[in-house]
Short mmCIF file of C-alpha atoms in Angstrom, two decimals:
data_model
loop_
_atom_site.label_atom_id
_atom_site.label_comp_id
_atom_site.label_asym_id
_atom_site.label_seq_id
_atom_site.Cartn_x
_atom_site.Cartn_y
_atom_site.Cartn_z
CA ARG A 43 -4.58 11.50 226.35
CA THR A 44 -3.51 15.15 226.13
CA ARG A 45 -5.27 17.67 223.90
CA SER A 46 -2.30 17.93 221.51
CA GLU A 47 -1.82 14.16 221.20
CA PRO A 48 -3.39 12.68 218.03
CA ARG A 49 -6.30 10.23 218.53
CA SER A 50 -4.55 7.60 216.38
CA VAL A 51 -1.45 7.73 218.61
CA ALA A 52 -3.62 7.42 221.72
CA ILE A 53 -5.33 4.31 220.32
CA LEU A 54 -1.93 2.82 219.52
CA ALA A 55 -0.71 3.58 223.05
CA GLN A 56 -3.78 2.00 224.65
CA ALA A 57 -3.41 -1.12 222.50
CA THR A 58 0.25 -1.60 223.43
CA ALA A 59 -0.01 -0.47 227.09
CA GLY A 60 -0.23 -3.68 229.05
CA PRO A 61 2.15 -6.66 228.88
CA THR A 62 -0.79 -8.90 228.05
CA ALA A 63 -2.03 -6.73 225.16
CA ARG A 64 -1.91 -8.72 221.92
CA ILE A 65 -4.20 -6.67 219.61
CA PHE A 66 -2.31 -3.85 217.86
CA ALA A 67 -4.66 -1.18 216.48
CA MET A 68 -3.42 0.52 213.30
CA PRO A 69 -3.33 4.32 213.34
CA LEU A 70 -6.39 5.80 211.60
CA LEU A 71 -4.42 8.62 209.90
CA ARG A 72 -7.62 10.39 208.82
CA LEU A 73 -6.25 13.81 209.73
CA GLN A 74 -3.00 13.19 207.88
CA LYS A 75 -4.81 11.99 204.77
CA ARG A 76 -7.13 15.01 204.80
CA LEU A 77 -4.28 17.48 205.21
CA ALA A 78 -2.24 15.78 202.49
CA ALA A 79 -5.25 15.91 200.13
CA GLU A 80 -5.65 19.64 200.77
CA ILE A 81 -1.94 20.29 200.20
CA LYS A 82 -1.74 18.17 197.02
CA LYS A 83 -5.12 19.51 195.79
CA CYS A 84 -6.75 16.14 195.15
CA GLY A 85 -9.18 13.73 196.76
CA LYS A 86 -8.35 11.65 199.81
CA GLY A 87 -8.65 8.49 197.74
CA ARG A 88 -5.60 9.48 195.68
CA ILE A 89 -3.33 9.92 198.71
CA TRP A 90 -0.91 7.05 199.40
CA LEU A 91 0.63 6.72 202.85
CA ASP A 92 3.67 4.53 203.37
CA PRO A 93 2.39 1.55 205.43
CA ASN A 94 5.87 0.93 206.87
CA GLU A 95 6.02 4.42 208.38
CA ASN A 96 2.59 4.62 209.99
CA ASN A 97 3.94 5.66 213.39
CA GLU A 98 5.97 8.52 211.96
CA ILE A 99 3.06 9.68 209.79
CA ALA A 100 0.72 9.50 212.80
CA MET A 101 2.95 11.94 214.68
CA ALA A 102 2.49 14.58 211.95
CA ASN A 103 -0.49 16.70 212.97
CA SER A 104 0.25 19.94 211.10
CA ARG A 105 0.51 21.03 207.49
CA MET A 106 4.21 21.78 207.89
CA ALA A 107 4.88 18.23 209.11
CA ILE A 108 2.79 16.78 206.27
CA ARG A 109 4.75 18.83 203.72
CA LYS A 110 7.98 17.42 205.14
CA LEU A 111 6.65 13.86 204.82
CA ILE A 112 5.60 14.60 201.21
CA LYS A 113 9.10 15.88 200.52
CA ASP A 114 10.60 12.73 202.06
CA GLY A 115 8.34 10.54 199.90
CA LEU A 116 6.31 8.98 202.73
CA ILE A 117 3.13 10.55 201.36
CA ILE A 118 2.49 10.47 197.60
CA ARG A 119 -0.35 11.58 195.35
CA LYS A 120 -1.21 8.59 193.18
CA PRO A 121 -1.51 9.20 189.41
CA VAL A 122 -4.93 9.30 187.77
CA ALA A 123 -6.04 5.88 186.59
CA ILE A 124 -5.85 5.73 182.79
CA ARG A 125 -8.67 3.98 180.94
CA SER A 126 -7.24 2.22 177.93
CA ARG A 127 -8.78 3.07 174.52
CA THR A 128 -7.33 -0.01 172.83
CA LYS A 129 -10.57 -1.99 172.81
CA VAL A 130 -12.53 1.02 171.61
CA MET A 131 -10.17 1.62 168.68
CA LYS A 132 -10.18 -2.07 167.80
CA ASN A 133 -14.00 -2.10 167.74
CA LYS A 134 -14.04 1.09 165.67
CA LEU A 135 -11.73 -0.42 163.04
CA ALA A 136 -13.93 -3.52 162.90
CA LYS A 137 -17.04 -1.36 162.40
CA ARG A 138 -15.35 0.41 159.50
CA LYS A 139 -15.00 -2.99 157.87
CA GLY A 140 -18.71 -3.63 158.41
CA ARG A 141 -18.52 -5.84 161.50
CA HIS A 142 -20.98 -5.48 164.42
CA THR A 143 -23.46 -3.54 162.26
CA GLY A 144 -26.05 -6.21 161.46
CA HIS A 145 -29.79 -6.03 162.10
CA GLY A 146 -29.35 -7.20 165.69
CA ARG A 147 -27.03 -4.30 166.47
CA ARG A 148 -29.25 -1.56 165.06
CA GLN A 149 -31.60 0.48 167.23
CA GLY A 150 -33.93 2.91 165.51
CA THR A 151 -35.10 3.24 161.93
CA LYS A 152 -32.82 4.06 159.02
CA GLU A 153 -34.08 7.64 159.02
CA ALA A 154 -33.50 7.97 162.77
CA ARG A 155 -29.95 6.58 162.55
CA MET A 156 -28.90 8.83 159.66
CA PRO A 157 -31.54 11.40 158.62
CA SER A 158 -31.81 12.05 154.90
CA LYS A 159 -32.08 15.77 155.67
CA LEU A 160 -28.66 15.71 157.34
CA LEU A 161 -27.15 13.98 154.28
CA TRP A 162 -28.81 16.59 152.04
CA LEU A 163 -27.41 19.45 154.17
CA ARG A 164 -23.89 18.03 154.09
CA ARG A 165 -24.02 17.48 150.32
CA GLN A 166 -25.35 20.98 149.60
CA ARG A 167 -22.74 22.60 151.82
CA VAL A 168 -19.93 20.71 150.06
CA LEU A 169 -21.21 21.64 146.58
CA ARG A 170 -21.88 25.28 147.44
CA ARG A 171 -18.47 25.63 149.11
CA LEU A 172 -16.82 24.34 145.94
CA LEU A 173 -18.79 26.77 143.75
CA ARG A 174 -17.87 29.71 146.00
CA LYS A 175 -14.20 28.73 145.95
CA MET A 176 -14.14 28.46 142.15
CA ARG A 177 -15.91 31.79 141.77
CA ALA A 178 -13.45 33.49 144.14
CA ALA A 179 -10.53 32.01 142.15
CA LYS A 180 -12.05 33.40 138.89
CA LYS A 181 -12.34 29.89 137.46
CA ILE A 182 -16.05 30.43 136.79
CA ASP A 183 -18.03 33.62 136.25
CA LYS A 184 -21.19 34.66 138.06
CA HIS A 185 -23.46 33.26 135.34
CA ILE A 186 -21.97 29.73 135.54
CA TYR A 187 -22.04 30.01 139.34
CA ARG A 188 -25.75 30.85 139.40
CA ASN A 189 -26.59 28.16 136.86
CA PHE A 190 -24.80 25.39 138.79
CA TYR A 191 -26.02 26.68 142.17
CA LEU A 192 -29.63 26.20 141.07
CA ARG A 193 -28.86 22.84 139.43
CA ALA A 194 -27.22 21.64 142.65
CA LYS A 195 -30.31 22.74 144.55
CA GLY A 196 -32.35 20.69 142.09
CA ASN A 197 -30.44 17.53 143.11
CA GLN A 198 -28.57 17.06 139.82
CA PHE A 199 -25.16 16.36 141.38
CA LYS A 200 -24.68 13.58 143.91
CA ASN A 201 -21.13 14.55 144.88
CA LYS A 202 -18.27 16.97 144.24
CA ARG A 203 -16.68 14.88 141.50
CA VAL A 204 -19.85 14.91 139.38
CA LEU A 205 -20.17 18.68 139.85
CA MET A 206 -16.53 19.25 138.81
CA GLU A 207 -17.00 17.14 135.69
CA ALA A 208 -20.16 19.07 134.78
CA ILE A 209 -18.38 22.42 135.28
CA HIS A 210 -15.43 21.37 133.09
CA LYS A 211 -17.82 20.10 130.42
CA ALA A 212 -19.80 23.35 130.50
CA LYS A 213 -16.63 25.43 130.27
CA ALA A 214 -15.36 23.33 127.34
CA GLU A 215 -18.69 23.75 125.54
CA GLU A 216 -18.56 27.50 126.16
CA VAL A 217 -15.04 27.71 124.73
CA LYS A 218 -16.13 25.64 121.73
CA SER A 219 -19.19 27.81 121.08
CA LYS A 220 -17.03 30.93 121.41
CA GLN A 221 -14.59 29.56 118.82
CA LEU A 222 -17.49 28.75 116.47
CA ARG A 223 -18.85 32.28 116.87
CA GLU A 224 -15.44 33.74 116.12
CA GLN A 225 -15.07 31.49 113.06
CA ASN A 226 -18.51 32.52 111.78
CA GLU A 227 -17.70 36.17 112.29
CA ALA A 228 -14.35 35.75 110.53
CA ARG A 229 -16.07 33.94 107.66
CA LYS A 230 -18.66 36.73 107.38
CA GLU A 231 -15.97 39.40 107.47
CA LYS A 232 -14.00 37.59 104.77
CA ALA A 233 -17.13 37.29 102.59
CA ARG A 234 -17.87 40.98 103.11
CA LEU A 235 -14.34 41.97 102.08
CA ILE A 236 -14.54 39.76 98.96
CA LYS A 237 -17.90 41.31 98.09
CA GLU A 238 -16.56 44.85 98.57
CA LYS A 239 -13.48 44.02 96.49
CA LYS A 240 -15.63 42.56 93.74
CA ALA A 241 -17.93 45.60 93.77
CA ALA A 242 -14.95 47.94 93.59
CA LYS A 243 -13.56 45.97 90.63
CA VAL A 244 -16.89 46.18 88.81
CA ALA A 245 -17.09 49.90 89.48
CA ALA A 246 -13.55 50.42 88.17
CA ALA A 247 -14.41 48.49 84.99
CA LYS A 248 -17.48 50.70 84.41
CA LEU A 249 -15.39 53.84 84.78
CA GLN A 250 -12.91 52.60 82.18
CA GLU A 251 -15.73 52.09 79.67
#
């Protein structure tokens, strides 16, 4: 075997040399696979060599020759194996319905599986975000904001809907109390005017006497 002759070709030549030779050794093609992996920038396991063209592939011992074989389609980089998510999605949908969540499936205490502190944090962040948004939109003033912020901290509202209802109720009561104040003031002003008119009338009658 000469220095330039590939080892795989030499093995093939030795196997087919004599007329009595019956065992045909397949070319190893390690060099070709390694060069193809470097050219295609992947692992050697993803390189596919055409089994019908082993002799031609075995003759390629340079990167230029490997590139030509890749161009001809004798060497291919296999696609990445895709792991199907179908079963995962199916199981997820079943869990949403309450399946596969019995006592036998649970590991860890209730507090370990879903800490009450985490639920508290999520709830407070939702309520405080809503209050900030309403304050920025001028739907509530700073006094209502502070009042409901402290009430939310005191665990008075279990969700956003309850907080919204409480805010609307408080705003309605404020409007109602404002109307009552205005009515009382108008009533007092009217009584004062009547009193002044009556006093002026009495004074005019005294002057006539």
